[in-house]
Coordinates of C-alpha atoms in Angstrom, one line a residue:
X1 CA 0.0 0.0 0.0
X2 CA 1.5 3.3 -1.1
X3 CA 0.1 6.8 -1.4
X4 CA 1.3 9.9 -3.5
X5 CA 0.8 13.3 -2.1
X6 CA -1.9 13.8 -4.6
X7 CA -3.4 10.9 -3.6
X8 CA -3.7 12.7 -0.3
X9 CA -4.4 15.6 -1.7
X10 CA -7.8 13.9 -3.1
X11 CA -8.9 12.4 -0.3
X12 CA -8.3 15.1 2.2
X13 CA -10.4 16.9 0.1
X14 CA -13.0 14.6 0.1
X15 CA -13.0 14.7 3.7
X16 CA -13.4 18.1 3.8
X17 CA -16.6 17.8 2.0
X18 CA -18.1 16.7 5.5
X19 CA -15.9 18.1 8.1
X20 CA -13.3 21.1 8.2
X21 CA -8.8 20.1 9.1
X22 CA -8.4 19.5 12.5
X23 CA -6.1 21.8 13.7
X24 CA -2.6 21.0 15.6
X25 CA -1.3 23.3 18.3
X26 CA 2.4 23.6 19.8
X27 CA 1.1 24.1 23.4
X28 CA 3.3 25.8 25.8
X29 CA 2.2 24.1 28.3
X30 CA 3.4 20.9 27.4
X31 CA 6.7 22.2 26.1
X32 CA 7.3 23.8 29.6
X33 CA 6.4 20.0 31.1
X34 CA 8.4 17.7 28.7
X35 CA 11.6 20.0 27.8
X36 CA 10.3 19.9 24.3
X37 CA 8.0 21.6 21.5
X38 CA 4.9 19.8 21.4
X39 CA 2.5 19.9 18.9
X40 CA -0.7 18.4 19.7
X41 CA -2.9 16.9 16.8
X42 CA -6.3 17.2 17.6
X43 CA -8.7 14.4 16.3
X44 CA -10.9 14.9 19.3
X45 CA -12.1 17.8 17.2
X46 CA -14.0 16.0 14.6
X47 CA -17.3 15.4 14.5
X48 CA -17.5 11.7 16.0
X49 CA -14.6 13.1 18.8
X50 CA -12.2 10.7 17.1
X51 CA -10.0 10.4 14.0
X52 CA -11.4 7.7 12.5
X53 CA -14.5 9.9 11.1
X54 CA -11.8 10.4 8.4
X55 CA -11.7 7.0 6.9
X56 CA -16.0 6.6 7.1
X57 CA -16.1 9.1 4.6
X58 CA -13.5 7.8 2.3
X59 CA -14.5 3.7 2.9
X60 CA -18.7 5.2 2.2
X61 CA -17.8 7.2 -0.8
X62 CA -15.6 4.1 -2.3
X63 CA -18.1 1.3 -1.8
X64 CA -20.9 3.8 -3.0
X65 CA -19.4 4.2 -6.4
X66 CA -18.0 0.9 -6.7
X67 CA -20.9 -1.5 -5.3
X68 CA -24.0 0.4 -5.6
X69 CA -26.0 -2.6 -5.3
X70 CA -24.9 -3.3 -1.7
X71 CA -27.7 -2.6 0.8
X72 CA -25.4 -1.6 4.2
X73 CA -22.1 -2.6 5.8
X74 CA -21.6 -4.8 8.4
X75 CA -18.6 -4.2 10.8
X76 CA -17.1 -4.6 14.4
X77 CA -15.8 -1.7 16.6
X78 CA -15.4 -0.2 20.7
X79 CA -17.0 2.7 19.3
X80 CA -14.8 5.1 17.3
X81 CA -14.9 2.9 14.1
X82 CA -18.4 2.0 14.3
X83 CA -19.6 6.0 15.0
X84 CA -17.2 6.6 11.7
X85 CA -18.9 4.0 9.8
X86 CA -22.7 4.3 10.8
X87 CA -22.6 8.0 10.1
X88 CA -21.2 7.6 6.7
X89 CA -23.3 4.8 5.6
X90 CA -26.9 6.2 6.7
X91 CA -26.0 9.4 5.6
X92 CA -25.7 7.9 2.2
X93 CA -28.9 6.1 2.6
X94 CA -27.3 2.6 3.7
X95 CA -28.3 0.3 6.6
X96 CA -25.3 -0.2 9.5
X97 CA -24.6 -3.1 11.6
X98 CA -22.2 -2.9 14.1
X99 CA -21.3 -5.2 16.6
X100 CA -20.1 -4.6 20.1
X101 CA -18.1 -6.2 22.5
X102 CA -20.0 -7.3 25.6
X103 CA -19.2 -4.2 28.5
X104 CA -18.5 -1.7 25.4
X105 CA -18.3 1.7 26.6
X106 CA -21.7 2.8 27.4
X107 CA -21.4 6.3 25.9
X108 CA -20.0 5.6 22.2
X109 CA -22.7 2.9 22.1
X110 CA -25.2 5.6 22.6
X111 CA -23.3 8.0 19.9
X112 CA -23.6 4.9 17.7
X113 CA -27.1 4.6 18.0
X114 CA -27.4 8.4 17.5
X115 CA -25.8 7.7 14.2
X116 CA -28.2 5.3 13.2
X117 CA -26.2 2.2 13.7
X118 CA -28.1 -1.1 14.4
X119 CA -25.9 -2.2 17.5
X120 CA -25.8 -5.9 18.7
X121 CA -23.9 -7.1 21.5
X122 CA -21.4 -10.2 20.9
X123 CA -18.6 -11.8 22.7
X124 CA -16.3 -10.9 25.5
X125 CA -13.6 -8.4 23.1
X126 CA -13.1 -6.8 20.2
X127 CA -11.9 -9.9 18.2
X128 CA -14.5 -11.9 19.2
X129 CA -17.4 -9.2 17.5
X130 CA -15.2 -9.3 14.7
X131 CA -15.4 -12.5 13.7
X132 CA -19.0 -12.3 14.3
X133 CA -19.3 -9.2 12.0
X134 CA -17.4 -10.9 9.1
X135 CA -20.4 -14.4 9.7
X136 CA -23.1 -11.9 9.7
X137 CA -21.5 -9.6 6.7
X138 CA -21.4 -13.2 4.6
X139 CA -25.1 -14.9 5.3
X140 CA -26.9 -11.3 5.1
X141 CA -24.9 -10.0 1.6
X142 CA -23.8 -6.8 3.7
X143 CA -20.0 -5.7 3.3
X144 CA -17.8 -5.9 6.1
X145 CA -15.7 -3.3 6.8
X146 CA -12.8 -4.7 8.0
X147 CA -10.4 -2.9 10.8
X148 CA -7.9 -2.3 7.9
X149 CA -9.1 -1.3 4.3
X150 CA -6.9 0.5 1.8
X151 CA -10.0 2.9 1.4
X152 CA -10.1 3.4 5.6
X153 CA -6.3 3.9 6.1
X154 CA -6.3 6.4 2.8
X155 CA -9.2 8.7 4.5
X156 CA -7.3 8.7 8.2
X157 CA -3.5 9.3 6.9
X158 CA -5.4 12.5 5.8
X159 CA -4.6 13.7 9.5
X160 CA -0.9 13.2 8.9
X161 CA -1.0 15.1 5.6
X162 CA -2.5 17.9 7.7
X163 CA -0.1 17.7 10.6
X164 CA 3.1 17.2 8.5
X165 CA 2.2 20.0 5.3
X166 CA 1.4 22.3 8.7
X167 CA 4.5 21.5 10.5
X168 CA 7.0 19.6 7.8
X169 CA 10.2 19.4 10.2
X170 CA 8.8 17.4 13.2
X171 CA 11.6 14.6 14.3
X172 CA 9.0 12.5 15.8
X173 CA 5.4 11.3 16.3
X174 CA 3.9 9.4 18.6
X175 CA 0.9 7.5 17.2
X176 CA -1.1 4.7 19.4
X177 CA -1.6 1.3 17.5
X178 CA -5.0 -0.5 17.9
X179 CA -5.7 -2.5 14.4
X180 CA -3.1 -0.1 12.8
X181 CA -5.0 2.7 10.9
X182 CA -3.6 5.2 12.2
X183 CA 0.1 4.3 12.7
X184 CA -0.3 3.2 9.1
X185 CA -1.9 6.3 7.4
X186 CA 0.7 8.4 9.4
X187 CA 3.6 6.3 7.8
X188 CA 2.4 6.5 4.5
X189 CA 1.8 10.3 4.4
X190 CA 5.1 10.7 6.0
X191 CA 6.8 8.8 2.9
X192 CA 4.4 10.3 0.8
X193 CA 5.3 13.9 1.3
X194 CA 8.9 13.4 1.8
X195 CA 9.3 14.3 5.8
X196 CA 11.8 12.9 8.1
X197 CA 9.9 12.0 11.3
X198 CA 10.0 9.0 13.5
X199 CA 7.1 7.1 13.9
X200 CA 6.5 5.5 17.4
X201 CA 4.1 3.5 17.7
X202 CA 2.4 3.3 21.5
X203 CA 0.4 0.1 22.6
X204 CA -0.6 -1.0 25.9
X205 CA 0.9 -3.2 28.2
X206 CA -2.3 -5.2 28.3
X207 CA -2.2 -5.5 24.7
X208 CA 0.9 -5.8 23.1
X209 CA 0.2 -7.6 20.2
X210 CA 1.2 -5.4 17.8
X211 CA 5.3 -4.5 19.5
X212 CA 5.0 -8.4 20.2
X213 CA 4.6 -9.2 16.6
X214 CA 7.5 -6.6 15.3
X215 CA 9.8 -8.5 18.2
X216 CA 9.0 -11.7 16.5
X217 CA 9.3 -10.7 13.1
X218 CA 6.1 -12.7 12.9
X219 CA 2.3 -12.3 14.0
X220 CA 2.1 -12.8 17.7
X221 CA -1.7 -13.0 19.3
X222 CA -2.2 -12.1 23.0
X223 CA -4.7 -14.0 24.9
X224 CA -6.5 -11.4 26.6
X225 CA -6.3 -7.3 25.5
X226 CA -7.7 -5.7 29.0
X227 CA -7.1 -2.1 29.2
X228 CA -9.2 0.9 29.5
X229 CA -7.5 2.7 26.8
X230 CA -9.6 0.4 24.8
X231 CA -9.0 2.0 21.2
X232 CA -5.9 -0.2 22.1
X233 CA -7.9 -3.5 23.2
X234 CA -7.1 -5.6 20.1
X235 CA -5.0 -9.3 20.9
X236 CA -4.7 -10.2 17.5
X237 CA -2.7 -8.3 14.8
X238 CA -3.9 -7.2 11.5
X239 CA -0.9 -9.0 8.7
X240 CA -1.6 -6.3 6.5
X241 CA -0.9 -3.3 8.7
X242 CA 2.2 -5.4 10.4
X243 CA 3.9 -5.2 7.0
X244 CA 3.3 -1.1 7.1
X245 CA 4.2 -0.2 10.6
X246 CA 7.3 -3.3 11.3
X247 CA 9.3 -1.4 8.5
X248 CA 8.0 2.0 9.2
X249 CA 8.5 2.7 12.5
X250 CA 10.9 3.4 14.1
X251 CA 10.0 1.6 17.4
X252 CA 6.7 0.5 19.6
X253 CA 6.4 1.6 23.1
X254 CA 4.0 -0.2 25.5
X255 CA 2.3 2.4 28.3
X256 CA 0.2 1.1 31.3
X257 CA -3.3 1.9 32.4
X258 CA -1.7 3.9 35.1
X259 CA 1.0 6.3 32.8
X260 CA -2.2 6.5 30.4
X261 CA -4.6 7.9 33.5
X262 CA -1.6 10.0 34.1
X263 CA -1.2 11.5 30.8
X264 CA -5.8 12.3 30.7
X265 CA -4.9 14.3 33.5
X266 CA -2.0 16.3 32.4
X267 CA -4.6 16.7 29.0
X268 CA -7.0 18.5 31.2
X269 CA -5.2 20.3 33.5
X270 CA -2.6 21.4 31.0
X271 CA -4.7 22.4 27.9
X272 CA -8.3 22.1 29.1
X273 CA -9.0 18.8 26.1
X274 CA -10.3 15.7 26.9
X275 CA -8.9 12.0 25.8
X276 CA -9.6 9.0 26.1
X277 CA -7.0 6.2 26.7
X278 CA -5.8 5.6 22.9
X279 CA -5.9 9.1 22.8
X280 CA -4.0 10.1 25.7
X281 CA -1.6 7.2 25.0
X282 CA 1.0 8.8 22.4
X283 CA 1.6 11.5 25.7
X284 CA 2.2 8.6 28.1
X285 CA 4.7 7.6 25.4
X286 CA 6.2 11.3 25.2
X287 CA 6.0 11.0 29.5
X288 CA 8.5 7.9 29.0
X289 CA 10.7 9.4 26.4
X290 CA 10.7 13.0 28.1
X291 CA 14.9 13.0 28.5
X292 CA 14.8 11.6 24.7
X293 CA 13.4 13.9 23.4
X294 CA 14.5 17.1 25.2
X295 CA 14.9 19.9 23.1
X296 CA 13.3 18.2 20.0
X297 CA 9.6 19.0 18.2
X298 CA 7.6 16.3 18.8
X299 CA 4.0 15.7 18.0
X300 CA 1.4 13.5 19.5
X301 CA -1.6 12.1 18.1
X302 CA -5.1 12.8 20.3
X303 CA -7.0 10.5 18.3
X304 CA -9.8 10.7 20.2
X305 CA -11.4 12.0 23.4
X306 CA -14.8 9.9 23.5
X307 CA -14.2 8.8 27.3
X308 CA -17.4 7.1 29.6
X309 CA -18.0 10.2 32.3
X310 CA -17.4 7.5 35.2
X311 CA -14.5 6.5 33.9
X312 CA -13.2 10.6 33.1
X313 CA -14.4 10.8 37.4
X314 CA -11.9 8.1 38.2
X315 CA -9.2 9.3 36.0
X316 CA -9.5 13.1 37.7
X317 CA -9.7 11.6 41.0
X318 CA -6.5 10.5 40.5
X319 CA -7.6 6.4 40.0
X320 CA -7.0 3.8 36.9
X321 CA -10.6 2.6 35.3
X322 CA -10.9 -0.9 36.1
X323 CA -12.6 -3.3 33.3

């Protein structure tokens, strides 16, 4: 999978047809914190509160002029995904399934809903709704949209085209990996428009599969993916974004539950934004690195900031979400 600037070009302007560029901030703040410039890329300004709103409109537009005979589009999410996907599709007069893990967040199931999905509860994690999303897709002659489409990853990178034409001379960004989108879209813009950056990649400690699977130089599945940074919640690895991000970055970092609680709070007292875990994860990387990258200009990814209000209480109270 490669993608020219204009290819970019193209679909950032298709995106723009339904929302305006986020925009991406060097806060002072943050510098005065971590030693560092820090530009802040924020995707919890979109209209679902998450990046992935990016590749709906993109993977909707594509299936709409390529299979206009399909009825709707099946698919499996923890709620940013499936809010980027039912929004596209109904908007374009298509029906949307979207399957849950049991215990999904309680909030971006309503947002869902609010969408217009159709939302059905299945299985104990991600993985497990996926595979029932791809069963349903098949009998009921819906498409699946997978985690990882060349038509998905080609709408998100449009962040990184944003945040790398804006500020072309970053040395590194930290991106948080979940099926691989992101980390993905933010390599291929990189390469595309001829920057310089690092990539980092961020997972969770309770869900490592992705820096797992770059140790091994082969796919490695964990057996469970508990965290509540659960953008991140995914225990098997996609092979197609593997092949993107294991010779694009330029190395994975794995955060805890309690560095990512840390790094909501430094969000909100330092700049007044909300995240949620994945989105707060790429800081809890910079927290890590902090003597690294002293005196560098860094960016971070907020992917998202669509956070349950109990779990936002804990967090500011100065706990860790339990799940």
């Amino acid at each position: 999978m490669n993608f020219t600037a204009q290819d970019l070009r193209a679909a950032a302007d298709l995106v723009y047809t339904q929302m305006p560029p986020t925009p991406q901030y060097a806060w002072p703040q943050l510098a005065e914190r971590f030693g560092c410039e820090v530009w802040v890329k924020h995707e919890n300004h979109t209209p679902t509160g998450a990046f992935k709103i990016r590749g709906g409109i993109t993977f909707i537009d594509w299936l709409r002029r390529t299979h206009p005979e399909i009825p709707g589009i099946c698919t499996a999410t923890r709620g940013n995904h499936g809010q980027s996907q039912a929004r596209a599709a109904v908007a374009a007069g298509l029906t949307a399934k979207i399957y849950v893990p049991r215990g999904n967040s309680v909030e971006k199931n309503l947002a869902m809903r609010a969408f217009g999905a159709e939302l059905i509860e299945h299985g104990d994690d991600f993985d497990e709704a996926r595979e029932e999303a791809f069963r349903t897709a098949e009998a009921e002659g819906l498409m699946i949209v997978p985690p990882f489409h060349t038509q998905l990853v080609r709408g998100v990178a449009t962040y990184a085209y944003e945040l790398l034409t804006a500020v072309p001379d970053l040395d590194t960004i930290y991106v948080p990996i979940g099926c691989g989108s992101g980390i993905c879209g933010t390599i291929l813009a990189r390469d595309a428009l001829g920057a310089k950056a690092e990539v980092v990649g961020v997972v969770s400690e309770n869900a490592q599969t992705a820096k797992l699977s770059v140790e091994a130089g082969a796919l490695v599945e964990t057996p469970s993916a508990r965290t509540f940074a659960d953008g991140m919640a995914v225990r098997v690895p996609v092979a197609e974004a593997f092949e993107i991000y294991s010779k694009g970055a330029a190395r994975i970092l794995s955060v805890s539950d309690t560095e990512v609680a840390e790094a909501i709070r430094i969000y909100y007292r330092d700049i007044h934004n909300l995240a949620e875990g994945a989105g707060a994860a790429p800081l809890a990387a910079l927290m890590q690195e902090r003597e690294r990258m002293r005196g560098r200009k860094v960016a971070v990814i907020l992917c998202g900031g669509n956070i349950d209000t109990d779990w936002f209480l804990t967090v500011m109270n100065g706990g860790v979400p339990s799940v």
